[in-house]
Each structure stands twice: as C-alpha cells, then as structure tokens.
Amino acid sequence: FARSSAPDWTPTEGLVFRQGAEGAEKIGGCEPNAASCVVPVTAGPMGPARRFDGKRYLESVQPTGNFDYTEPFTFAAWIKPDAPKGAILSHSDDYFEGQGHGLYLIDGKIRLHVIYRWTDLGLRVETEQPVKLHEWQHVLVTYDGKRKASGVHIYVNGSEQKMKILFDELVWPMKGKRPFRIGAAGGLRFQGEIADVRVYNLALTPEQAAMLPVHETIREIAAMPAASRTPAQASKLRACFIETPVPADIGRVRAQLRAARGERDKYYDSIPTVMVMQEMKAPRGTFVLKRGVYDNPGEKVTPGVLSVLPPLKPEWPDNRLGLARWLVDRSNPLTARVTVNRYWETYFGTGIVKTVQDFGSQGDPPSNPELLDWLAVQFMDSGWNVKALQKTIVMSATYRQSSNVTPEMEQKDPENRLLARGPRLRLGPEEIRDQALDFAGLLVEKIGGPSVKPYQPPGLWQELAGGKGYVPDKGEGLYRRSLYTYWKRTVAPPFMMNFDSPSRETCTVSETRTNTPLQALNLMNDETFLEAARKVAERMIREGGAAPEDKIAFLYRLVLARPPRRDETQVVLEMLHRFERRYGNDVKAADEFLANGDSPRDAALPAPELAAYSSVASLLLNLDETITKE
C-alpha cells in the first residue's frame, strides 16, 4: 500500500471527549492540593492508562455538551476492573440515581443509565454476561437517540453482547451541562485501570465498534497478508484509507451518501410519536376491594357492561376493542343520545336533558324524549356525521325562531325548556375572540399545527409561575383560532378565564356563563380587541362608503348583521365627532392608541381619523349584542 506508513487511525468524526487531552482533566475525590491527590499512570493496551483506587477519579475541567434524550451518543473505554462494581464514565448529577447518563459495572455486568427521573422516566439496560476481572477489555455502548432500549447496543472487545432491559420509559427531555467523570458517579468509584475513554455525539456503526479495540497500527495491518486479517482489522484499514484523501469521484459519492442518510434521519425525526395502549397477554385479575383497601381483595370481577344495558355481542372480545364496538353499536342508543344532547346544549344553552354531565337516573329527565330519540337515530343513520347533525339543528324552525321574550313566556317557561323561542346566550370566550379577529380580517383559519402564543399581559407568567416569562408569537401565531392557544395550567390565558373558560384541571362538560365588569374591561383594553378595532376601522374607511353614516351602517352590518336604527346612527355619529375632535387635538394620543398590535397600520389614513373610527369600532365590539347569540 502506498500509504502503509500512515499514522495509526481510529474514528474521529463526532468525537467530543477523550481521556488524556492536555489540560482538560482534573482529579477529584481528594483535597485539591494534597500530595496524595494523584491517579497513577500505567501502561494500557493502546497507550497510557490510569489506575483508580476506588476513591479518586478524573473530571473534565469544563462542563460538556448537553446530551438530551433524543441525541445519539457512543461511550467507549478500555477497562481492567479489580472489583465487580464501579462507575466507568458518567455525565450526570453526582449521585447514582441522578439525572443524566452513566456507564457502570454492576455485579460485573456492563450497565447503561439514561435517566431523567429514576422512578418512572428513564432507560436502564445491562449485559447478560459479566466481564472478566483483572483483564483488559474494551467496552463500547451506542444509543441511536430514538428513546427506546432497542436503540442501545453494547459491545465487549468488538462483539455485541446480549442485553437485559431493566427499564424502558425514556420519554422526557434532559437539560443542563455537566462534566464527564471517569471512574466515578455519585458514591460509586471504580477500582482498577481505565484507558482511552471516548465520547462521540453519534452512534458508531457495528463495523466501527468492532475496529475501535483493534490495537494493531495501520502499518502493521497493511503488512499482513490480506487473507490473515480479521474482519475488524480489514475494516480499520479500509476506513483509514477512505477517511484520508481519496479520488474526487469516491469523495463525491461518500458526500452524497452522508446527505441522503441525513435526509432520511431528518424525515424519521419529523414523524410524530403517539402513546399506544396494548393488552396484556395474560389479563391481570381484578377484584372488589373490601372497604376500598388495596391489599384486601374480595370477589373477582370480569369484563362486561351493566346488565340493564344491551350486552356485548358474542363475537366481540371482552376488552377495550369490544367496549369500543359496543359504544357505537346501533342497538346501544346511549352514545348517540349523549352526543346529540351536548351539541343541543351548545346551540340552545340547555340540553334536552338539562344535566348534560349526568345522563343517568340521578339526572334530569329529557324535556322532549321523542326529539332526543329522533336526533340520536338521525345521527347514527348518517354514519355519525357531526356536520350533518349540526346542519339539522341550525336549519330547524325551532332554532330559527326569534329570541324575543314576552312576559307570558318568561313566566311560563323562563329556561325555554319548551322551545317556544330561539336561544339567547352569551358566546364562549373562544367564539368572542375569533369573531373579533374575523371582523378585522386577521383570523388565520389554517387547521392543525402546534399551539400558539397570542398576546398576554406582560409579567403575568413571572408573577404567578416564575421562569423566563411569556413571549408572544410573531406573525400568524397571534391570529390563529383560539382553539390553538397555548395553555399553561398554572397561568391560564386571562381573557379565557374572564369569560368563564374551564381551568382544564378537571373534565368540564358544561361551561358556565356569567357577566362581569372585567369582561367589558377586556373587550375595551385587551390588545387583541384594540388591534381588531383598528383593522375594522380600516375596513370601514376603505369599504364603508363616503359619508360617515354609510361607514357606520357598514360597521353594523359587519358586526351585528343588521342595519342600525336611526337613533343608533345618531348616537354613534355624535361619538365619532367627539373622538375626531379629541384625536385631532392630540395626534400623539392617536398614534399611541393605533400602536396596539403587531399587524401593520394603514399609513395612508390620517392618525386622528383612523383613531376616531377605531374607537367607534371598539364600542361596537363591546356591545352585549355583539357577544350574545340571539
């Protein structure tokens, strides 16, 4: 070989830490300046080694990269253990059950820990067979970053070992930079010799794992007859010559291969993961607990449904799949009845069965059982078509009635259980915000995607929950439907809470409806509504016509879906002139008012005029009629 005189070669791509780097390590486990604070240097299989006495260890001078739970890695080292228990390498908090990564000897077996929380969030695997004591052996472990124990491989002297999975629930990110420690992790200390510790930020291939412990140099391997080389030696020689300068065409193909693998990995990483529930092969016994005491089982119970309800069909399995089929079976009207009753409550404010959260014998009876049954049958006959059900309701003569209440109706049927009039109820918080954005032409109707962070009062998160605080999105994230608003349990969106949105700490079937002064303050001061008022005003000026009266009529049609009465036009017109005088005399106040929100302002419109029309639009967005379905 022309390059047979090349220096020895080992894989270096992705190498982030290696034992012996000058000035990169310090000694731990003793007083810093003590004369006995040494870790003796000895001869290892491929160069210098360190002898550990079960007390002292080596530590990287600087904390090193954050290895998260989705980041691949490789840990490798030569070890000559004198005891069957000890830490080889750790990148974790300084205790055995701490968060982070660790490579250990436990009862002579190689064990890997990747831990967020010891009890329930982590990954632990170990080899089935122990390593030999008092002999040099090369150990190497790889992890592919896919969060499963199946992505871990352990090699001893280049040969993959059978593993035992101790725990496999690595489903939570880990953060924080920590030092690498050689020979220590918490109270565990290594006894014996360790050499050539390496950490890669990628998972080495089986071929690389086999060649890493090959101690012969490239010159020695090249001098061997090809037939006498081991596969690992041949791989090391081939890899050395591929990694050194090669002909352009070979280099180009290798670059293309790397790019293709990168694109493949990027695609795999983009695939979302979901939790899947799987039945046990042998179902665990379930018992009635005497007086509710968990360790005092009584009569054994088996899967089934209540005897007063239709039974499971013989061909259905007695498990969750059978229950799912039973729930939507045509002979079981319960699911359809409950569903149509909840949609009915959405439109009318009260369900046909008033207690939508309690559909049993303890709840209210239906006000119109025939209607409930008919809707349930229609729903099932349509193939459980939710859109068809809602179209049936909103196009009915009952729903399209006027919501005007006469004194006789109020006295006879205050809750409208007899459906003698149309529904009248305040809209939910999501609907109020979304319709304001829609009036303004700002609403982004894209379906799906991650949660977004619209405007919130500054400093709210720090005051209630601490941390870095709330950073609103930019662009379309500010104007997505309220369904996608990011929700922090301890600091719910204040606008939503003011308008009676459930806290989401418990399941809530029926939302409450209240009217408080805070709601009016929200509608007149919240940045979302001030911005919406500005954009509505721009539409009034551009699309509403020439005269102020025409613009006001346009506003009423846009927001209230009706023309204004003569007295309403006069009142709003007077308010408009008042705002025009105010902002005409104080342009700075107009500019400050119009600065609310990130959407661009129409610079062609004079600030006093736009601010005056924005104030009028804000008044209408705050009307009871605007936020109430009538």
XYZ file of C-alpha atoms in Angstrom:
630
model
C 0.000 0.000 0.000
C 1.307 3.442 -0.886
C 0.108 4.820 2.424
C 1.251 1.955 4.621
C 3.410 4.420 6.549
C 0.366 6.455 7.622
C -0.018 7.004 11.381
C -2.465 4.869 13.332
C -6.122 5.695 12.724
C -9.318 5.487 14.776
C -12.773 7.016 14.181
C -12.732 10.729 14.988
C -15.995 12.014 13.460
C -18.282 13.183 16.274
C -15.599 12.753 18.967
C -16.413 15.274 21.726
C -14.363 13.938 24.656
C -11.264 11.768 25.000
C -9.294 10.829 28.048
C -5.826 12.315 28.277
C -6.380 15.593 26.459
C -3.806 18.016 27.858
C -5.221 20.458 30.424
C -8.735 19.081 30.048
C -8.916 16.904 33.180
C -8.669 17.428 36.895
C -8.518 14.977 39.776
C -11.443 14.577 42.150
C -12.009 12.617 45.329
C -9.358 14.300 47.494
C -8.145 17.676 48.634
C -7.084 19.709 45.572
C -3.523 20.392 46.738
C -2.919 17.209 48.698
C 0.317 15.395 47.910
C -1.596 12.130 47.626
C -4.083 13.575 45.126
C -2.883 11.555 42.153
C -4.304 8.966 39.787
C -1.236 6.945 38.763
C -0.414 6.499 35.090
C 0.187 2.931 33.934
C 0.607 1.131 30.627
C -2.595 0.301 28.778
C -3.246 -1.831 25.709
C -3.033 1.166 23.350
C -1.098 3.726 25.356
C -1.183 5.270 28.843
C -3.850 4.194 31.330
C -4.926 5.389 34.766
C -5.171 3.270 37.911
C -8.181 4.076 40.119
C -8.221 3.158 43.802
C -11.956 3.417 44.480
C -11.624 6.960 45.843
C -10.104 9.246 43.242
C -11.411 9.944 39.786
C -10.846 12.225 36.796
C -13.219 15.000 35.802
C -13.362 17.246 32.744
C -12.355 20.804 33.595
C -15.363 22.375 31.856
C -18.958 21.137 31.781
C -19.532 19.477 28.426
C -22.403 19.451 25.916
C -25.978 18.761 26.864
C -26.825 15.192 25.816
C -30.611 15.179 25.569
C -32.822 12.098 25.372
C -33.105 12.312 21.568
C -29.387 12.797 20.908
C -27.349 9.738 19.857
C -24.034 9.002 21.529
C -21.269 6.434 21.933
C -19.315 5.749 25.148
C -16.159 3.643 24.845
C -13.256 2.704 27.137
C -10.599 0.105 27.852
C -11.109 -1.264 31.373
C -9.226 -3.659 33.635
C -11.514 -3.980 36.682
C -10.356 -5.255 40.054
C -13.884 -5.171 41.549
C -17.266 -6.100 40.017
C -18.891 -2.779 40.876
C -17.984 0.767 39.923
C -18.592 3.687 37.593
C -16.654 3.745 34.330
C -17.929 7.030 32.895
C -20.707 9.426 33.892
C -22.262 12.604 32.569
C -24.896 13.048 35.259
C -25.765 14.595 38.589
C -23.362 13.437 41.264
C -25.376 10.530 42.639
C -26.193 7.057 41.331
C -29.871 7.736 40.647
C -29.236 11.256 39.353
C -30.355 12.752 36.074
C -28.057 12.176 33.123
C -26.011 9.396 31.513
C -23.793 6.798 33.114
C -21.775 3.689 32.145
C -21.279 1.289 35.057
C -20.075 -2.097 36.215
C -22.808 -3.653 38.353
C -22.120 -7.222 39.515
C -19.534 -7.399 36.757
C -22.089 -6.554 34.041
C -21.889 -3.513 31.813
C -24.861 -1.244 32.543
C -26.045 1.963 30.863
C -28.272 4.548 32.547
C -30.041 7.387 30.737
C -32.157 8.920 33.475
C -34.492 11.883 33.852
C -36.208 10.595 36.975
C -35.174 7.269 38.453
C -38.618 6.006 39.412
C -40.521 6.463 36.167
C -38.656 8.367 33.421
C -35.510 6.765 32.117
C -33.740 3.908 30.382
C -31.617 1.209 32.035
C -30.036 -1.792 30.288
C -27.223 -4.202 31.146
C -25.402 -7.137 29.590
C -26.492 -10.654 30.440
C -22.903 -11.837 30.992
C -20.295 -10.191 33.233
C -16.899 -9.065 32.028
C -13.716 -10.643 33.316
C -11.856 -9.199 36.278
C -8.128 -8.339 36.161
C -8.061 -8.418 32.336
C -8.040 -5.650 29.748
C -11.301 -5.496 27.809
C -12.732 -2.881 25.500
C -16.338 -1.870 26.280
C -18.460 0.290 23.998
C -22.121 1.301 24.135
C -24.133 3.125 21.458
C -27.560 4.807 21.610
C -29.411 5.910 18.469
C -31.485 8.728 20.029
C -34.835 7.049 19.342
C -35.821 6.889 23.045
C -36.094 3.110 23.187
C -33.888 0.427 24.726
C -33.914 -1.331 21.343
C -31.684 1.509 20.116
C -28.924 0.600 22.608
C -26.087 -1.782 21.661
C -23.287 -2.910 23.978
C -20.008 -4.355 22.695
C -17.164 -6.067 24.549
C -13.929 -6.383 22.565
C -15.870 -5.521 19.426
C -18.506 -8.252 19.842
C -22.116 -7.256 20.516
C -23.495 -8.583 23.797
C -26.956 -9.845 24.661
C -28.754 -7.332 26.884
C -31.358 -7.340 29.604
C -33.752 -4.383 29.595
C -34.279 -3.180 33.157
C -36.419 -0.104 32.410
C -37.612 1.421 29.146
C -39.534 4.668 29.655
C -37.268 7.382 28.242
C -39.943 9.935 27.347
C -38.774 13.208 28.901
C -36.098 15.743 27.876
C -32.972 16.314 29.957
C -31.258 19.670 30.168
C -28.080 21.064 31.664
C -24.357 20.837 31.046
C -22.375 18.520 33.308
C -18.729 17.422 33.483
C -17.630 13.979 32.357
C -16.295 11.879 35.211
C -14.037 8.899 34.665
C -14.149 6.360 37.461
C -16.970 7.971 39.440
C -20.698 8.599 39.618
C -22.002 9.679 42.988
C -20.890 7.146 45.596
C -19.739 4.596 43.033
C -15.971 4.531 42.427
C -14.026 2.349 40.033
C -11.246 0.043 41.205
C -8.800 -0.968 38.522
C -7.428 0.617 35.348
C -9.179 2.649 32.639
C -7.683 3.820 29.359
C -8.714 5.641 26.186
C -12.177 6.797 27.302
C -14.071 8.286 24.352
C -17.420 10.004 23.882
C -18.970 10.548 20.433
C -22.094 12.581 19.695
C -23.240 9.901 17.248
C -23.835 6.159 17.378
C -20.889 4.308 15.895
C -21.733 1.570 13.425
C -21.130 -2.110 14.297
C -18.100 -2.044 11.979
C -16.645 0.960 13.812
C -17.410 -0.621 17.180
C -15.501 -3.737 16.076
C -12.462 -1.829 14.775
C -12.054 0.541 17.733
C -10.420 -2.086 20.007
C -8.033 -3.244 17.241
C -4.610 -2.385 18.720
C -2.512 -3.102 15.632
C -1.431 0.038 13.799
C -2.329 0.752 10.179
C 1.262 -0.099 9.116
C 1.117 -3.440 10.940
C -2.245 -4.349 9.409
C -1.125 -3.304 5.928
C 1.921 -5.552 6.249
C -0.248 -8.594 6.954
C -1.371 -10.890 4.121
C -4.942 -9.977 3.250
C -6.179 -13.498 3.991
C -4.846 -13.367 7.546
C -6.540 -10.117 8.569
C -9.569 -10.288 10.822
C -12.759 -8.530 9.648
C -12.137 -5.806 12.238
C -8.579 -5.281 11.038
C -9.733 -5.126 7.422
C -12.447 -2.616 8.373
C -9.931 -0.436 10.188
C -7.572 -0.442 7.214
C -10.357 0.296 4.740
C -11.822 3.074 6.884
C -8.414 4.711 7.307
C -7.872 4.918 3.568
C -11.431 6.137 2.947
C -11.144 8.873 5.579
C -7.804 10.101 4.224
C -7.705 11.940 0.852
C -9.381 9.844 -1.834
C -10.137 10.339 -5.542
C -12.717 13.040 -6.207
C -15.380 10.666 -7.519
C -15.228 8.496 -4.385
C -15.358 11.577 -2.143
C -18.339 12.902 -4.053
C -20.270 9.634 -3.689
C -19.497 9.473 0.038
C -20.771 13.056 0.464
C -23.966 12.145 -1.368
C -24.408 9.098 0.850
C -23.976 11.198 4.004
C -26.522 13.744 2.717
C -29.032 11.008 1.887
C -28.667 9.460 5.331
C -29.084 12.889 6.905
C -32.304 13.494 4.969
C -33.581 10.070 5.985
C -32.851 10.722 9.665
C -34.447 14.159 9.417
C -37.587 12.583 7.972
C -37.701 9.921 10.696
C -37.344 12.612 13.367
C -40.267 14.558 11.885
C -42.677 11.633 12.342
C -44.798 12.311 15.453
C -44.966 9.674 18.157
C -48.098 8.601 19.980
C -48.657 6.524 23.079
C -50.176 3.150 22.251
C -52.066 1.034 24.764
C -51.564 -2.713 24.426
C -53.453 -5.541 26.083
C -51.555 -7.872 28.405
C -51.105 -11.425 27.141
C -52.494 -12.763 30.422
C -55.020 -10.292 31.893
C -54.365 -9.329 35.482
C -57.040 -10.324 37.954
C -59.375 -7.583 39.185
C -61.203 -7.772 42.497
C -63.722 -5.828 44.530
C -61.642 -4.254 47.292
C -63.175 -4.778 50.707
C -63.866 -1.336 52.178
C -61.664 0.056 49.391
C -58.447 -1.328 50.899
C -55.998 -2.110 48.097
C -54.435 -5.121 49.832
C -57.756 -6.700 50.871
C -59.281 -8.140 47.669
C -62.738 -9.665 47.670
C -64.844 -11.084 44.880
C -63.162 -11.370 41.483
C -64.824 -9.401 38.683
C -64.686 -9.903 34.928
C -65.105 -7.513 31.974
C -68.662 -6.654 30.968
C -71.308 -3.941 30.835
C -74.175 -3.134 33.167
C -76.959 -5.697 32.986
C -79.606 -3.013 32.359
C -77.815 -2.085 29.112
C -77.518 -4.135 25.907
C -74.909 -6.908 26.346
C -71.708 -7.352 24.381
C -72.207 -9.486 21.290
C -70.664 -12.984 21.423
C -68.255 -12.219 18.578
C -66.780 -9.199 20.383
C -63.707 -9.626 22.617
C -64.036 -8.827 26.323
C -61.559 -5.956 26.178
C -61.311 -2.298 25.145
C -61.923 -3.151 21.491
C -65.163 -4.920 22.402
C -66.202 -1.968 24.556
C -65.473 0.457 21.693
C -67.650 -1.585 19.333
C -70.399 -1.738 21.922
C -70.311 2.042 22.407
C -71.130 2.746 18.758
C -73.342 -0.232 18.060
C -76.779 0.555 16.622
C -78.528 -1.378 19.403
C -76.939 0.916 22.015
C -78.620 4.353 21.848
C -76.766 5.801 24.839
C -73.723 7.174 22.990
C -75.776 8.878 20.282
C -78.193 10.357 22.823
C -75.417 11.798 24.964
C -73.638 13.247 21.921
C -76.664 14.955 20.354
C -77.673 16.295 23.762
C -74.293 18.008 24.167
C -74.499 19.578 20.717
C -78.034 20.718 21.509
C -76.758 22.453 24.637
C -74.067 24.194 22.550
C -76.745 25.843 20.416
C -79.576 26.361 22.923
C -77.680 26.865 26.178
C -79.548 23.971 27.810
C -79.631 20.349 26.711
C -82.790 18.373 26.059
C -81.528 16.580 29.163
C -80.554 19.561 31.299
C -77.904 17.699 33.271
C -75.612 17.012 30.331
C -72.867 15.866 32.716
C -75.203 13.331 34.367
C -77.241 11.346 31.866
C -78.276 8.680 34.338
C -81.135 8.098 36.691
C -79.887 10.816 39.047
C -80.041 13.492 36.334
C -82.986 15.448 34.946
C -85.380 13.649 32.600
C -85.447 14.871 28.978
C -87.838 17.732 28.246
C -88.640 16.159 24.878
C -87.708 12.457 24.809
C -89.112 11.920 21.292
C -86.926 14.696 19.905
C -83.871 13.266 21.663
C -84.503 9.800 20.228
C -85.159 11.147 16.729
C -81.921 13.145 16.697
C -79.981 10.132 18.008
C -81.391 7.898 15.251
C -80.662 10.538 12.587
C -77.125 10.843 13.901
C -76.474 7.114 13.673
C -78.206 6.765 10.289
C -75.949 9.490 8.874
C -72.866 7.476 9.797
C -72.199 9.592 12.905
C -71.865 12.671 10.694
C -71.342 15.588 13.089
C -71.666 18.261 10.398
C -74.975 16.800 9.212
C -76.283 16.798 12.796
C -75.377 20.436 13.331
C -76.898 21.420 9.982
C -80.134 19.707 11.007
C -80.243 21.697 14.248
C -79.399 25.149 12.870
C -81.759 24.841 9.902
C -84.717 23.771 12.049
C -87.648 26.120 12.574
C -87.078 25.785 16.319
C -83.557 27.207 16.169
C -84.511 29.980 13.711
C -87.193 31.437 15.941
C -86.857 34.917 17.377
C -85.301 35.041 20.825
C -87.647 37.840 21.987
C -89.236 37.032 25.317
C -92.775 38.094 26.197
C -93.860 38.425 29.840
C -96.100 35.398 29.378
C -93.194 33.271 28.103
C -90.935 34.493 30.887
C -93.480 33.470 33.493
C -94.446 30.139 31.958
C -91.058 28.919 30.702
C -88.114 31.032 31.996
C -85.495 28.472 30.883
C -87.041 27.896 27.433
C -87.378 24.167 28.010
C -90.500 24.161 25.825
C -88.556 25.780 22.956
C -91.203 28.399 22.243
C -88.476 30.890 21.281
C -84.972 30.911 19.844
C -81.891 30.613 22.080
C -80.235 33.627 23.649
C -76.901 33.116 25.381
C -73.518 34.761 25.604
C -70.885 33.345 23.288
C -67.976 31.360 24.665
C -64.547 33.009 25.075
C -63.082 31.310 22.010
C -66.001 32.462 19.828
C -65.791 36.053 21.081
C -62.098 36.362 20.282
C -62.321 34.524 16.966
C -65.227 36.611 15.672
C -63.393 39.859 16.538
C -60.380 38.668 14.544
C -62.699 37.648 11.716
C -64.383 41.085 11.621
C -60.898 42.580 11.378
C -59.781 40.264 8.583
C -56.976 38.938 10.801
C -58.214 35.430 11.637
C -55.946 32.668 10.333
C -58.192 29.709 9.571
C -55.429 27.158 8.990
C -56.315 23.810 10.505
C -53.867 21.898 12.707
C -50.344 22.616 13.856
C -48.684 23.301 17.208
C -50.046 25.579 19.922
C -49.515 29.327 19.539
C -48.966 32.192 21.962
C -51.163 35.237 21.299
C -50.952 38.456 23.328
C -50.977 38.288 27.139
C -50.365 40.974 29.772
C -46.586 41.354 30.293
C -45.138 39.981 33.528
C -48.098 37.709 34.278
C -46.177 34.451 33.998
C -43.271 35.651 36.121
C -45.632 36.801 38.858
C -47.688 33.627 39.022
C -45.328 30.871 37.915
C -41.812 32.310 37.753
C -39.474 31.216 34.993
C -38.449 33.090 31.871
C -41.850 34.559 31.227
C -44.246 34.600 28.322
C -43.019 35.516 24.845
C -45.870 36.138 22.350
C -45.568 34.736 18.869
C -44.977 36.811 15.779
C -46.969 36.732 12.559
C -49.840 34.313 12.111
C -49.365 32.781 15.574
C -51.062 35.890 17.015
C -54.185 35.343 14.927
C -54.803 31.603 14.951
C -58.154 30.368 16.201
C -58.399 30.294 19.996
C -58.528 26.512 19.853
C -54.750 26.558 19.333
C -53.860 28.932 22.183
C -51.035 27.640 24.389
C -52.373 26.779 27.824
C -50.276 26.667 30.974
C -52.232 25.043 33.776
C -50.976 27.377 36.494
C -51.322 30.516 34.353
C -54.327 30.155 32.083
C -54.948 32.850 29.409
C -56.617 35.656 31.424
C -59.102 36.579 28.685
C -60.348 32.992 28.559
C -60.761 32.834 32.328
C -62.618 36.163 32.471
C -65.152 34.730 30.050
C -65.665 31.524 32.079
C -63.442 29.104 30.233
C -62.869 25.997 32.386
C -59.470 25.788 34.064
C -58.834 22.370 32.469
C -57.819 20.948 35.826
C -60.927 18.729 35.697
C -63.169 17.476 32.911
C -65.956 20.010 32.326
C -68.910 19.067 30.149
C -70.989 22.223 30.555
C -69.436 25.706 30.620
C -70.875 28.416 32.852
C -71.955 31.840 31.594
C -71.547 34.978 33.705
C -71.483 38.731 33.006
C -68.974 40.835 34.939
C -67.329 44.280 34.577
C -63.983 42.566 33.940
C -65.352 41.265 30.665
C -66.087 44.781 29.427
C -62.610 45.866 30.513
C -61.180 43.001 28.475
C -63.121 43.913 25.358
C -62.133 47.595 25.567
C -58.496 47.252 26.681
C -57.156 43.852 25.609
C -54.531 44.246 22.894
C -56.281 41.696 20.693
C -59.511 43.718 20.638
C -57.817 47.100 20.257
C -55.925 45.758 17.259
C -59.120 44.213 15.875
C -60.922 47.565 16.305
C -58.158 49.310 14.318
C -58.387 46.827 11.458
C -62.213 47.034 11.486
C -61.887 50.840 11.285
C -59.625 50.493 8.265
C -62.315 48.388 6.604
C -64.968 50.982 7.489
C -62.966 53.772 5.833
C -61.989 51.750 2.753
C -65.180 49.740 2.173
C -67.960 51.565 4.012
C -68.680 54.387 1.586
C -68.038 58.125 1.513
C -70.308 59.512 4.253
C -69.787 58.806 7.964
C -73.364 57.479 8.126
C -72.517 54.916 5.428
C -69.440 53.815 7.308
C -71.478 53.355 10.494
C -74.058 51.313 8.584
C -71.227 49.148 7.212
C -69.952 48.588 10.769
C -73.394 47.471 11.979
C -73.819 45.064 9.092
C -70.337 43.657 9.632
C -70.542 43.208 13.415
C -74.269 42.828 14.180
C -75.549 41.552 10.814
C -78.264 44.227 10.720
C -78.606 47.897 9.756
C -78.545 50.483 12.551
C -81.724 52.167 13.739
C -81.964 55.892 13.206
C -81.381 56.693 16.882
C -78.366 54.363 16.946
C -76.847 56.089 13.925
C -77.281 59.460 15.612
C -75.648 58.310 18.885
C -72.693 56.674 17.139
C -72.261 59.667 14.840
C -72.039 62.005 17.838
C -69.430 59.720 19.426
C -67.450 59.699 16.187
C -67.349 63.520 16.065
C -66.298 63.632 19.716
C -63.403 61.237 19.046
C -62.408 63.183 15.931
C -62.132 66.395 17.962
C -60.186 64.669 20.729
C -57.608 62.984 18.486
C -57.444 65.992 16.181
C -56.185 67.979 19.160
C -53.847 65.206 20.351
C -52.185 63.365 17.491
C -49.685 61.740 19.859
C -52.533 60.035 21.741
C -53.943 58.836 18.420
C -50.586 57.330 17.446
C -50.264 55.596 20.821
C -53.777 54.174 20.504
C -53.104 52.883 16.999
C -49.786 51.295 18.027
C -51.559 48.351 19.690
C -50.927 45.057 17.938
C -48.295 43.776 15.535
C -50.344 43.981 12.331
C -49.224 46.841 10.064
C -51.230 50.053 10.198
C -52.544 51.634 7.004
C -50.124 54.578 6.791
C -52.252 56.274 4.118
C -55.006 57.000 6.654
C -54.556 60.069 8.912
C -53.985 59.051 12.526
C -56.812 61.219 14.046
C -59.386 59.847 11.580
C -58.309 56.227 11.998
C -58.191 56.527 15.800
C -61.720 58.021 15.858
C -63.171 55.215 13.753
C -61.198 52.641 15.785
C -62.826 53.981 18.969
C -66.261 53.605 17.404
C -65.448 50.051 16.288
C -64.247 49.263 19.822
C -67.611 50.434 21.188
C -69.485 48.017 18.965
C -67.161 45.109 19.767
C -68.078 45.676 23.431
C -71.855 45.625 22.902
C -73.854 42.932 24.634
C -75.497 42.230 21.286
C -72.092 41.542 19.717
C -71.089 38.850 22.191
C -74.537 37.309 22.568
C -76.221 34.840 20.262
C -79.804 35.962 19.665
